[in-house]
Amino acid sequence: MSVKLVFGTQWGDEGKGKVVDYYAEKADIVVRYQGGNNAGHTIKIGDEVFKFHLLPSGAVRKGKTAVVGNGVVIDPEVLISEIEELRKRGVEPNLLISDRAHVIMPYHRMLDGAEERFRGNKKVGTTGRGIGPCYSDKIARLGIRMGDLIDEDALKERLEFIIPLKHRIFEAYGMKERLDIDEVFKEYSEYGRYLKDMVTDTLEFLQSSTDREILLEGAQGAMLDVDFGTYPYTTSSHTIGGGASTGSGIPPNRIEEIIGVVKAYTTRVGMGPFPTEQNNEIGEHLGERGHEFGTTTGRARRCGWLDLVVVKHALRISGATGIAITKIDVLEGLETVKAAYAYDIDGKKKDSFPASLKDIDNIKPIYREFQGWSMTEGEWEKVKEEGIEALPENAKRYLDFIEKETGVKIKMLSYGPAREETVEL
Ligand code: IMP
């Protein structure tokens, strides 16, 4: 078995979908292992644009098996609509769904909204898809798993126990809504019937696929990790490399290559700290050239300079063996380009990411400044043929700095949304 892992090193939206799709060409099996339909990735194949929230990116490639692992939380209505969307375009996904994956239920979405309202001006800015409440129930052992969804007796039993309990929580939040157990059962048992043939013990499948190439596809980014990110302004899953093992059942020592995806600058959606944010014309340049609007919520992303303290933190925790740089083209045309490599926190220099929000609020990024550059199509063709050496000197200096600071080799450079706009190094 040769297993490769791709994960995000920032606050998500690093361009993982494209990197995964590129590597998926050589893989037999593509596995998603955490998150849910809070994620969104866009893949461009020829003139066709595919937007997924739940399906692994590899699902559009013929002959691949796409796996939704046990660590994912699944909104069955969304999953079914993505399968239907693919079918409409003539693609029949070869999809396996873990019977251990948890199901996002209507009360999870309702409570996501209620909790956010309760937080007032300290809200997380969630995607509102019920992700946090679903993971909370998983940990509290109050969840419904895909194995229950396809078993009517089990589903009924779980709903009869859980819904009255949720009603008490609704009451505490002052919510007037109530759910009808029979209606929820009717709707969700129908989803169960639709998905039944795809739900299986994916662990057994993955462990018996030792002679095949497996690609593990991360969602979100390391700074949204519930333990290592900017807590509580995080998502509710493990977005660092380690999440791939717990979310798929593939042991850590079987993962041979770990690729951290680094966008050439930084973005963040939702609330929470962002030390290198540029709320000015630099941020506007990055947002406009980079089309930085969320795939899932359509929200404009906050933009800023590359933060190598963040990237080092992510690569270190995840044991990265390589970096994929994305959207390097977005930096073209700027007079100067900056990258933070350390922080000044209350007069002390630090090059690791602190845990406390108070410390994070006091971060003053320490930047290295680079002269800008621009490139033509033809120059990119030359880079494709001759490698990184053919880049303009200023761009090379920027990339050299990333490698030197992180101590991790750049293995891929992406300069546009299309599959062809990629250089492997
Ligand atoms: P949740 O995952 O919906 O609970 O949202 C928690 C935080 O993670 C919010 O700040 C979201 O904007 C952020 N988030 C969740 N998924 C993504 C993603 O795929 N890209 C970027 N940010 C995300």
CSV table of C-alpha atoms and ligand atoms in Angstrom, one decimal:
chain,number,residue,atom,x,y,z
A,1,MET,CA,0.0,0.0,0.0
A,2,SER,CA,1.3,3.4,-0.8
A,3,VAL,CA,-0.5,6.1,1.1
A,4,LYS,CA,-0.3,9.8,0.5
A,5,LEU,CA,-1.9,12.5,2.6
A,6,VAL,CA,-2.8,16.0,1.6
A,7,PHE,CA,-3.8,18.5,4.3
A,8,GLY,CA,-4.3,22.3,4.7
A,9,THR,CA,-1.7,24.3,6.6
A,10,GLN,CA,-3.6,27.5,7.2
A,11,TRP,CA,-7.3,28.3,7.8
A,12,GLY,CA,-8.7,26.2,5.0
A,13,ASP,CA,-9.3,27.3,1.4
A,14,GLU,CA,-5.6,26.7,0.5
A,15,GLY,CA,-6.6,25.0,-2.8
A,16,LYS,CA,-6.5,21.4,-1.5
A,17,GLY,CA,-9.2,20.3,-3.9
A,18,LYS,CA,-7.0,21.0,-6.9
A,19,VAL,CA,-3.9,19.4,-5.3
A,20,VAL,CA,-5.8,16.3,-4.3
A,21,ASP,CA,-7.3,16.1,-7.8
A,22,TYR,CA,-3.8,16.2,-9.3
A,23,TYR,CA,-2.5,13.5,-7.1
A,24,ALA,CA,-5.7,11.5,-7.5
A,25,GLU,CA,-4.7,10.7,-11.1
A,26,LYS,CA,-2.2,8.2,-9.8
A,27,ALA,CA,-4.4,6.9,-6.9
A,28,ASP,CA,-6.8,4.0,-6.9
A,29,ILE,CA,-8.7,5.2,-3.8
A,30,VAL,CA,-9.4,8.7,-2.5
A,31,VAL,CA,-10.5,9.0,1.1
A,32,ARG,CA,-12.1,11.9,3.0
A,33,TYR,CA,-11.5,11.5,6.7
A,34,GLN,CA,-12.9,14.6,8.6
A,35,GLY,CA,-15.2,17.6,8.4
A,36,GLY,CA,-18.4,17.6,6.6
A,37,ASN,CA,-20.3,19.9,4.2
A,38,ASN,CA,-18.7,22.9,5.9
A,39,ALA,CA,-15.9,22.2,3.4
A,40,GLY,CA,-16.1,23.2,-0.2
A,41,HIS,CA,-13.8,22.5,-3.0
A,42,THR,CA,-13.9,23.5,-6.6
A,43,ILE,CA,-12.3,21.4,-9.3
A,44,LYS,CA,-12.0,22.4,-12.9
A,45,ILE,CA,-11.7,19.7,-15.5
A,46,GLY,CA,-11.6,21.1,-19.0
A,47,ASP,CA,-14.6,23.4,-19.2
A,48,GLU,CA,-16.5,21.7,-16.4
A,49,VAL,CA,-16.5,23.0,-12.9
A,50,PHE,CA,-17.4,20.7,-10.0
A,51,LYS,CA,-18.2,22.0,-6.6
A,52,PHE,CA,-18.3,19.4,-3.8
A,53,HIS,CA,-18.9,19.8,-0.1
A,54,LEU,CA,-18.9,16.1,1.0
A,55,LEU,CA,-17.7,13.9,-1.8
A,56,PRO,CA,-14.0,13.3,-2.1
A,57,SER,CA,-12.4,15.2,-5.0
A,58,GLY,CA,-11.4,12.0,-6.6
A,59,ALA,CA,-15.0,11.0,-7.1
A,60,VAL,CA,-15.1,12.6,-10.6
A,61,ARG,CA,-12.3,10.5,-11.9
A,62,LYS,CA,-13.2,7.3,-13.7
A,63,GLY,CA,-12.0,4.1,-12.2
A,64,LYS,CA,-11.3,5.5,-8.7
A,65,THR,CA,-13.0,4.4,-5.5
A,66,ALA,CA,-14.1,7.4,-3.3
A,67,VAL,CA,-14.3,6.7,0.4
A,68,VAL,CA,-16.1,8.8,3.0
A,69,GLY,CA,-14.3,7.7,6.2
A,70,ASN,CA,-15.5,7.3,9.8
A,71,GLY,CA,-14.2,10.7,10.8
A,72,VAL,CA,-16.5,12.6,8.5
A,73,VAL,CA,-19.9,13.9,9.6
A,74,ILE,CA,-22.5,13.4,6.9
A,75,ASP,CA,-25.6,15.4,6.0
A,76,PRO,CA,-27.3,12.7,3.9
A,77,GLU,CA,-29.5,15.1,2.0
A,78,VAL,CA,-26.4,17.0,0.8
A,79,LEU,CA,-24.5,13.8,0.0
A,80,ILE,CA,-27.5,12.5,-2.0
A,81,SER,CA,-27.7,15.8,-3.9
A,82,GLU,CA,-24.0,15.6,-4.8
A,83,ILE,CA,-24.4,12.0,-6.0
A,84,GLU,CA,-27.4,13.1,-8.1
A,85,GLU,CA,-25.5,16.1,-9.5
A,86,LEU,CA,-22.7,13.8,-10.7
A,87,ARG,CA,-25.2,11.3,-12.2
A,88,LYS,CA,-26.8,14.2,-14.1
A,89,ARG,CA,-23.4,14.9,-15.7
A,90,GLY,CA,-23.0,11.2,-16.6
A,91,VAL,CA,-20.5,10.4,-13.9
A,92,GLU,CA,-21.4,7.3,-11.7
A,93,PRO,CA,-19.3,7.6,-8.6
A,94,ASN,CA,-17.8,4.5,-7.1
A,95,LEU,CA,-18.5,5.5,-3.5
A,96,LEU,CA,-18.1,3.7,-0.2
A,97,ILE,CA,-19.4,5.3,3.0
A,98,SER,CA,-18.2,4.3,6.5
A,99,ASP,CA,-20.8,2.7,8.7
A,100,ARG,CA,-19.1,4.4,11.6
A,101,ALA,CA,-19.4,8.0,10.2
A,102,HIS,CA,-21.9,10.2,12.1
A,103,VAL,CA,-25.0,11.7,10.6
A,104,ILE,CA,-25.9,15.4,10.8
A,105,MET,CA,-29.5,15.6,11.9
A,106,PRO,CA,-31.9,18.6,11.7
A,107,TYR,CA,-31.4,19.4,15.4
A,108,HIS,CA,-27.7,19.8,14.8
A,109,ARG,CA,-28.3,22.5,12.2
A,110,MET,CA,-30.9,24.2,14.5
A,111,LEU,CA,-28.5,24.1,17.5
A,112,ASP,CA,-25.6,25.4,15.4
A,113,GLY,CA,-27.7,28.5,14.8
A,114,ALA,CA,-28.9,28.8,18.5
A,115,GLU,CA,-25.4,28.4,19.9
A,116,GLU,CA,-24.1,31.1,17.6
A,117,ARG,CA,-26.9,33.5,18.6
A,118,PHE,CA,-26.1,32.7,22.3
A,119,ARG,CA,-22.4,33.6,21.8
A,120,GLY,CA,-23.4,37.1,20.7
A,121,ASN,CA,-20.4,39.2,19.7
A,122,LYS,CA,-18.1,36.2,20.4
A,123,LYS,CA,-19.6,34.0,17.8
A,124,VAL,CA,-17.4,31.6,15.9
A,125,GLY,CA,-18.9,32.4,12.5
A,126,THR,CA,-19.6,28.8,11.7
A,127,THR,CA,-20.9,27.7,8.3
A,128,GLY,CA,-24.3,26.8,10.0
A,129,ARG,CA,-24.2,23.3,8.7
A,130,GLY,CA,-24.5,21.6,12.1
A,131,ILE,CA,-20.9,20.4,12.2
A,132,GLY,CA,-20.1,21.4,15.8
A,133,PRO,CA,-23.3,20.0,17.4
A,134,CYS,CA,-22.9,16.7,15.4
A,135,TYR,CA,-19.3,16.2,16.6
A,136,SER,CA,-20.4,17.2,20.1
A,137,ASP,CA,-23.0,14.4,20.0
A,138,LYS,CA,-20.4,11.9,18.7
A,139,ILE,CA,-18.1,12.7,21.7
A,140,ALA,CA,-21.0,12.7,24.1
A,141,ARG,CA,-22.1,9.3,22.7
A,142,LEU,CA,-25.4,10.7,21.6
A,143,GLY,CA,-24.8,10.3,17.9
A,144,ILE,CA,-26.5,8.5,15.1
A,145,ARG,CA,-24.1,6.7,12.8
A,146,MET,CA,-24.5,5.7,9.1
A,147,GLY,CA,-24.9,2.1,10.3
A,148,ASP,CA,-28.0,3.3,12.3
A,149,LEU,CA,-29.3,5.3,9.4
A,150,ILE,CA,-29.6,2.2,7.2
A,151,ASP,CA,-31.1,0.1,9.9
A,152,GLU,CA,-34.7,1.2,10.5
A,153,ASP,CA,-35.0,-0.3,14.0
A,154,ALA,CA,-31.8,1.2,15.2
A,155,LEU,CA,-32.7,4.6,13.7
A,156,LYS,CA,-36.2,4.6,15.4
A,157,GLU,CA,-34.7,3.6,18.7
A,158,ARG,CA,-32.0,6.4,18.6
A,159,LEU,CA,-34.5,9.0,17.5
A,160,GLU,CA,-37.0,8.1,20.3
A,161,PHE,CA,-34.2,8.6,22.8
A,162,ILE,CA,-32.4,11.6,21.4
A,163,ILE,CA,-35.2,13.9,20.1
A,164,PRO,CA,-36.9,14.4,23.6
A,165,LEU,CA,-33.5,15.1,25.0
A,166,LYS,CA,-32.9,17.8,22.3
A,167,HIS,CA,-36.2,19.3,23.0
A,168,ARG,CA,-35.0,20.0,26.6
A,169,ILE,CA,-32.0,21.8,25.1
A,170,PHE,CA,-34.3,23.7,22.7
A,171,GLU,CA,-36.2,24.9,25.7
A,172,ALA,CA,-33.1,26.0,27.5
A,173,TYR,CA,-32.2,28.1,24.5
A,174,GLY,CA,-35.7,29.5,24.4
A,175,MET,CA,-36.3,27.9,21.0
A,176,LYS,CA,-40.0,27.4,20.1
A,177,GLU,CA,-39.4,24.7,17.4
A,178,ARG,CA,-40.1,21.0,18.1
A,179,LEU,CA,-39.3,18.0,15.9
A,180,ASP,CA,-41.8,15.2,15.1
A,181,ILE,CA,-40.1,11.9,15.6
A,182,ASP,CA,-42.2,10.1,13.0
A,183,GLU,CA,-41.5,12.8,10.4
A,184,VAL,CA,-37.8,12.8,11.0
A,185,PHE,CA,-37.8,9.0,10.9
A,186,LYS,CA,-39.7,9.0,7.6
A,187,GLU,CA,-37.3,11.4,6.0
A,188,TYR,CA,-34.1,9.9,7.3
A,189,SER,CA,-35.0,6.3,6.7
A,190,GLU,CA,-35.6,7.3,3.1
A,191,TYR,CA,-32.1,8.7,2.9
A,192,GLY,CA,-30.9,5.4,4.5
A,193,ARG,CA,-32.6,3.4,1.8
A,194,TYR,CA,-31.0,5.5,-0.9
A,195,LEU,CA,-27.5,5.2,0.5
A,196,LYS,CA,-27.7,1.6,1.9
A,197,ASP,CA,-25.7,-0.1,-0.8
A,198,MET,CA,-22.8,2.3,-0.4
A,199,VAL,CA,-22.6,2.1,3.4
A,200,THR,CA,-20.0,-0.5,4.5
A,201,ASP,CA,-17.1,-1.2,6.8
A,202,THR,CA,-14.6,1.0,5.0
A,203,LEU,CA,-11.9,0.1,7.5
A,204,GLU,CA,-12.0,-3.5,6.3
A,205,PHE,CA,-12.0,-2.3,2.7
A,206,LEU,CA,-9.0,0.1,3.2
A,207,GLN,CA,-7.0,-2.4,5.2
A,208,SER,CA,-7.5,-5.1,2.6
A,209,SER,CA,-6.4,-2.7,-0.2
A,210,THR,CA,-2.7,-2.9,0.7
A,211,ASP,CA,-1.7,-3.4,-2.9
A,212,ARG,CA,-3.3,-0.2,-4.1
A,213,GLU,CA,-2.5,3.5,-4.0
A,214,ILE,CA,-4.5,5.4,-1.4
A,215,LEU,CA,-4.8,9.2,-1.2
A,216,LEU,CA,-6.1,10.8,2.0
A,217,GLU,CA,-7.9,14.1,1.4
A,218,GLY,CA,-8.0,16.6,4.3
A,219,ALA,CA,-10.6,19.3,4.6
A,220,GLN,CA,-10.2,22.8,6.2
A,221,GLY,CA,-6.7,23.7,7.6
A,222,ALA,CA,-4.5,23.1,10.6
A,223,MET,CA,-5.4,26.4,12.2
A,224,LEU,CA,-9.0,25.3,12.4
A,225,ASP,CA,-8.0,22.1,14.2
A,226,VAL,CA,-10.0,21.8,17.4
A,227,ASP,CA,-6.9,21.2,19.5
A,228,PHE,CA,-4.1,23.0,17.6
A,229,GLY,CA,-6.0,25.8,15.9
A,230,THR,CA,-7.1,29.2,17.2
A,231,TYR,CA,-9.6,27.7,19.7
A,232,PRO,CA,-12.5,28.4,20.1
A,233,TYR,CA,-12.4,30.0,16.7
A,234,THR,CA,-11.9,26.6,15.0
A,235,THR,CA,-14.0,23.8,13.5
A,236,SER,CA,-14.8,20.7,15.5
A,237,SER,CA,-12.6,18.1,13.9
A,238,HIS,CA,-8.9,17.2,13.6
A,239,THR,CA,-7.6,18.9,10.5
A,240,ILE,CA,-3.9,18.2,11.2
A,241,GLY,CA,-2.2,15.2,9.6
A,242,GLY,CA,-3.0,13.0,12.6
A,243,GLY,CA,-6.7,13.3,11.8
A,244,ALA,CA,-6.2,11.1,8.8
A,245,SER,CA,-5.5,8.1,10.9
A,246,THR,CA,-8.3,8.5,13.4
A,247,GLY,CA,-10.7,9.4,10.6
A,248,SER,CA,-9.9,6.5,8.2
A,249,GLY,CA,-8.4,3.7,10.3
A,250,ILE,CA,-5.2,3.7,8.3
A,251,PRO,CA,-2.4,3.4,10.9
A,252,PRO,CA,0.0,6.5,11.0
A,253,ASN,CA,3.1,4.4,10.1
A,254,ARG,CA,1.5,3.4,6.8
A,255,ILE,CA,1.3,7.0,5.6
A,256,GLU,CA,4.4,7.5,3.5
A,257,GLU,CA,4.0,11.0,2.0
A,258,ILE,CA,2.4,13.9,3.9
A,259,ILE,CA,1.9,17.0,1.7
A,260,GLY,CA,1.0,20.3,3.4
A,261,VAL,CA,-0.9,22.7,1.1
A,262,VAL,CA,0.3,26.3,1.5
A,263,LYS,CA,-1.4,29.1,-0.2
A,264,ALA,CA,1.1,31.8,-1.2
A,265,TYR,CA,-0.7,34.2,1.1
A,266,THR,CA,-3.3,33.7,3.9
A,267,THR,CA,-7.1,33.8,4.0
A,268,ARG,CA,-9.6,33.2,6.7
A,269,VAL,CA,-13.4,32.9,6.7
A,270,GLY,CA,-15.4,33.6,9.8
A,271,MET,CA,-14.3,35.2,13.1
A,272,GLY,CA,-11.1,34.7,15.1
A,273,PRO,CA,-7.5,35.9,15.1
A,274,PHE,CA,-5.5,36.4,11.9
A,275,PRO,CA,-2.2,38.1,12.7
A,276,THR,CA,-1.1,38.9,9.2
A,277,GLU,CA,-4.5,40.2,8.0
A,278,GLN,CA,-4.4,43.1,5.6
A,279,ASN,CA,-7.5,45.1,5.8
A,280,ASN,CA,-6.4,47.5,3.1
A,281,GLU,CA,-5.6,47.6,-0.6
A,282,ILE,CA,-3.2,44.6,-0.3
A,283,GLY,CA,-6.1,42.5,1.1
A,284,GLU,CA,-8.3,43.8,-1.7
A,285,HIS,CA,-5.7,42.8,-4.4
A,286,LEU,CA,-5.4,39.3,-2.9
A,287,GLY,CA,-9.2,38.9,-2.6
A,288,GLU,CA,-9.9,40.1,-6.1
A,289,ARG,CA,-7.1,38.3,-7.9
A,290,GLY,CA,-7.5,35.2,-5.8
A,291,HIS,CA,-11.4,35.1,-6.1
A,292,GLU,CA,-11.5,34.7,-2.4
A,293,PHE,CA,-15.2,34.0,-1.8
A,294,GLY,CA,-16.3,30.9,0.1
A,295,THR,CA,-17.5,27.8,-1.9
A,296,THR,CA,-19.8,26.9,0.9
A,297,THR,CA,-21.2,30.2,2.2
A,298,GLY,CA,-20.3,32.7,-0.5
A,299,ARG,CA,-18.7,34.9,2.2
A,300,ALA,CA,-15.8,37.2,1.3
A,301,ARG,CA,-12.7,35.8,2.8
A,302,ARG,CA,-10.4,37.9,4.9
A,303,CYS,CA,-7.0,38.2,3.2
A,304,GLY,CA,-3.4,38.8,4.4
A,305,TRP,CA,0.3,38.0,3.9
A,306,LEU,CA,1.8,34.6,4.2
A,307,ASP,CA,2.3,33.6,7.8
A,308,LEU,CA,5.1,31.1,8.1
A,309,VAL,CA,4.7,30.8,11.9
A,310,VAL,CA,1.3,29.3,11.1
A,311,VAL,CA,2.7,27.1,8.3
A,312,LYS,CA,5.6,25.9,10.4
A,313,HIS,CA,3.2,25.0,13.3
A,314,ALA,CA,1.0,23.0,10.8
A,315,LEU,CA,3.9,21.2,9.1
A,316,ARG,CA,5.5,20.3,12.4
A,317,ILE,CA,2.4,18.9,14.0
A,318,SER,CA,1.5,16.9,10.9
A,319,GLY,CA,5.0,15.6,10.1
A,320,ALA,CA,4.9,17.0,6.6
A,321,THR,CA,7.3,15.5,4.0
A,322,GLY,CA,6.5,18.1,1.3
A,323,ILE,CA,4.8,21.3,0.5
A,324,ALA,CA,2.4,22.2,-2.3
A,325,ILE,CA,2.3,26.0,-3.0
A,326,THR,CA,-0.9,27.2,-4.5
A,327,LYS,CA,-2.1,30.5,-6.1
A,328,ILE,CA,1.4,31.9,-6.5
A,329,ASP,CA,0.1,33.8,-9.5
A,330,VAL,CA,-2.1,35.9,-7.2
A,331,LEU,CA,1.0,37.7,-5.8
A,332,GLU,CA,2.0,38.9,-9.3
A,333,GLY,CA,1.8,42.6,-9.8
A,334,LEU,CA,2.4,43.7,-6.2
A,335,GLU,CA,5.3,46.1,-5.7
A,336,THR,CA,6.5,44.3,-2.6
A,337,VAL,CA,5.5,40.9,-1.1
A,338,LYS,CA,5.8,40.1,2.6
A,339,ALA,CA,6.0,36.9,4.6
A,340,ALA,CA,5.9,36.8,8.5
A,341,TYR,CA,8.5,34.4,9.9
A,342,ALA,CA,8.3,35.2,13.6
A,343,TYR,CA,6.1,37.1,16.1
A,344,ASP,CA,6.8,39.8,18.6
A,345,ILE,CA,4.5,39.1,21.6
A,346,ASP,CA,4.9,41.7,24.4
A,347,GLY,CA,8.4,42.5,23.3
A,348,LYS,CA,9.5,38.8,23.1
A,349,LYS,CA,10.4,37.1,19.8
A,350,LYS,CA,8.5,33.9,19.3
A,351,ASP,CA,8.5,31.5,16.3
A,352,SER,CA,5.8,29.1,17.5
A,353,PHE,CA,2.1,29.7,17.6
A,354,PRO,CA,0.7,30.4,21.1
A,355,ALA,CA,-2.4,28.8,22.6
A,356,SER,CA,-3.8,31.7,24.5
A,357,LEU,CA,-6.1,34.1,22.7
A,358,LYS,CA,-4.6,36.9,24.8
A,359,ASP,CA,-1.1,36.2,23.5
A,360,ILE,CA,-2.5,35.8,20.0
A,361,ASP,CA,-4.2,39.2,20.2
A,362,ASN,CA,-0.9,40.8,21.1
A,363,ILE,CA,1.0,39.3,18.1
A,364,LYS,CA,3.0,41.7,16.0
A,365,PRO,CA,4.2,39.8,13.0
A,366,ILE,CA,7.9,40.2,12.0
A,367,TYR,CA,8.1,40.3,8.2
A,368,ARG,CA,10.7,39.6,5.6
A,369,GLU,CA,10.1,41.8,2.6
A,370,PHE,CA,10.6,40.8,-1.1
A,371,GLN,CA,10.4,42.7,-4.3
A,372,GLY,CA,7.4,41.9,-6.5
A,373,TRP,CA,7.4,40.1,-9.8
A,374,SER,CA,5.1,39.4,-12.8
A,375,MET,CA,5.1,36.5,-15.3
A,376,THR,CA,3.7,35.8,-18.7
A,377,GLU,CA,2.0,32.5,-19.9
A,378,GLY,CA,5.2,31.8,-21.9
A,379,GLU,CA,7.3,32.1,-18.8
A,380,TRP,CA,5.2,29.6,-16.9
A,381,GLU,CA,5.6,27.2,-19.8
A,382,LYS,CA,9.4,27.5,-19.3
A,383,VAL,CA,9.0,26.8,-15.6
A,384,LYS,CA,7.0,23.7,-16.5
A,385,GLU,CA,9.8,22.5,-18.7
A,386,GLU,CA,12.8,23.6,-16.8
A,387,GLY,CA,11.6,23.6,-13.2
A,388,ILE,CA,11.7,26.2,-10.5
A,389,GLU,CA,15.1,27.7,-11.8
A,390,ALA,CA,13.2,29.3,-14.6
A,391,LEU,CA,11.1,31.5,-12.2
A,392,PRO,CA,11.9,35.2,-11.9
A,393,GLU,CA,14.6,35.9,-9.3
A,394,ASN,CA,12.2,37.6,-6.9
A,395,ALA,CA,9.7,34.8,-6.9
A,396,LYS,CA,12.6,32.3,-6.4
A,397,ARG,CA,13.8,34.3,-3.4
A,398,TYR,CA,10.2,34.1,-1.9
A,399,LEU,CA,10.0,30.3,-2.4
A,400,ASP,CA,13.5,29.7,-1.2
A,401,PHE,CA,12.6,31.6,2.0
A,402,ILE,CA,9.6,29.3,2.5
A,403,GLU,CA,11.7,26.2,2.2
A,404,LYS,CA,14.5,27.5,4.4
A,405,GLU,CA,12.1,28.7,7.2
A,406,THR,CA,10.0,25.6,7.2
A,407,GLY,CA,12.8,23.0,6.4
A,408,VAL,CA,10.3,21.2,4.1
A,409,LYS,CA,10.8,20.9,0.3
A,410,ILE,CA,8.4,22.3,-2.1
A,411,LYS,CA,7.0,19.4,-4.2
A,412,MET,CA,4.4,21.2,-6.2
A,413,LEU,CA,3.6,24.7,-7.5
A,414,SER,CA,0.2,25.7,-8.7
A,415,TYR,CA,-0.4,28.9,-10.6
A,416,GLY,CA,-4.1,28.7,-11.7
A,417,PRO,CA,-7.3,26.7,-11.2
A,418,ALA,CA,-6.8,24.3,-14.2
A,419,ARG,CA,-5.1,21.0,-13.8
A,420,GLU,CA,-2.5,22.0,-16.4
A,421,GLU,CA,-1.5,25.0,-14.4
A,422,THR,CA,0.7,22.9,-12.1
A,423,VAL,CA,4.4,22.3,-11.9
A,424,GLU,CA,5.7,19.2,-10.1
A,425,LEU,CA,9.2,19.7,-8.6
B,1,IMP,P1,-17.9,25.1,11.3
B,1,IMP,O1,-16.9,24.1,10.8
B,1,IMP,O2,-19.1,25.3,10.4
B,1,IMP,O3,-18.3,24.8,12.7
B,1,IMP,O4,-17.2,26.5,11.4
B,1,IMP,C1,-16.2,26.8,12.3
B,1,IMP,C2,-15.2,27.7,11.7
B,1,IMP,O5,-14.5,27.0,10.7
B,1,IMP,C3,-15.7,29.0,11.0
B,1,IMP,O6,-14.8,30.0,11.2
B,1,IMP,C4,-15.8,28.6,9.5
B,1,IMP,O7,-15.8,29.7,8.7
B,1,IMP,C5,-14.5,27.7,9.4
B,1,IMP,N1,-14.6,26.8,8.4
B,1,IMP,C6,-15.2,25.6,8.3
B,1,IMP,N2,-15.0,24.9,7.2
B,1,IMP,C7,-14.2,25.7,6.5
B,1,IMP,C8,-13.6,25.5,5.2
B,1,IMP,O8,-13.8,24.5,4.5
B,1,IMP,N3,-12.8,26.6,4.8
B,1,IMP,C9,-12.6,27.6,5.5
B,1,IMP,N4,-13.1,27.8,6.7
B,1,IMP,C10,-13.9,26.9,7.2
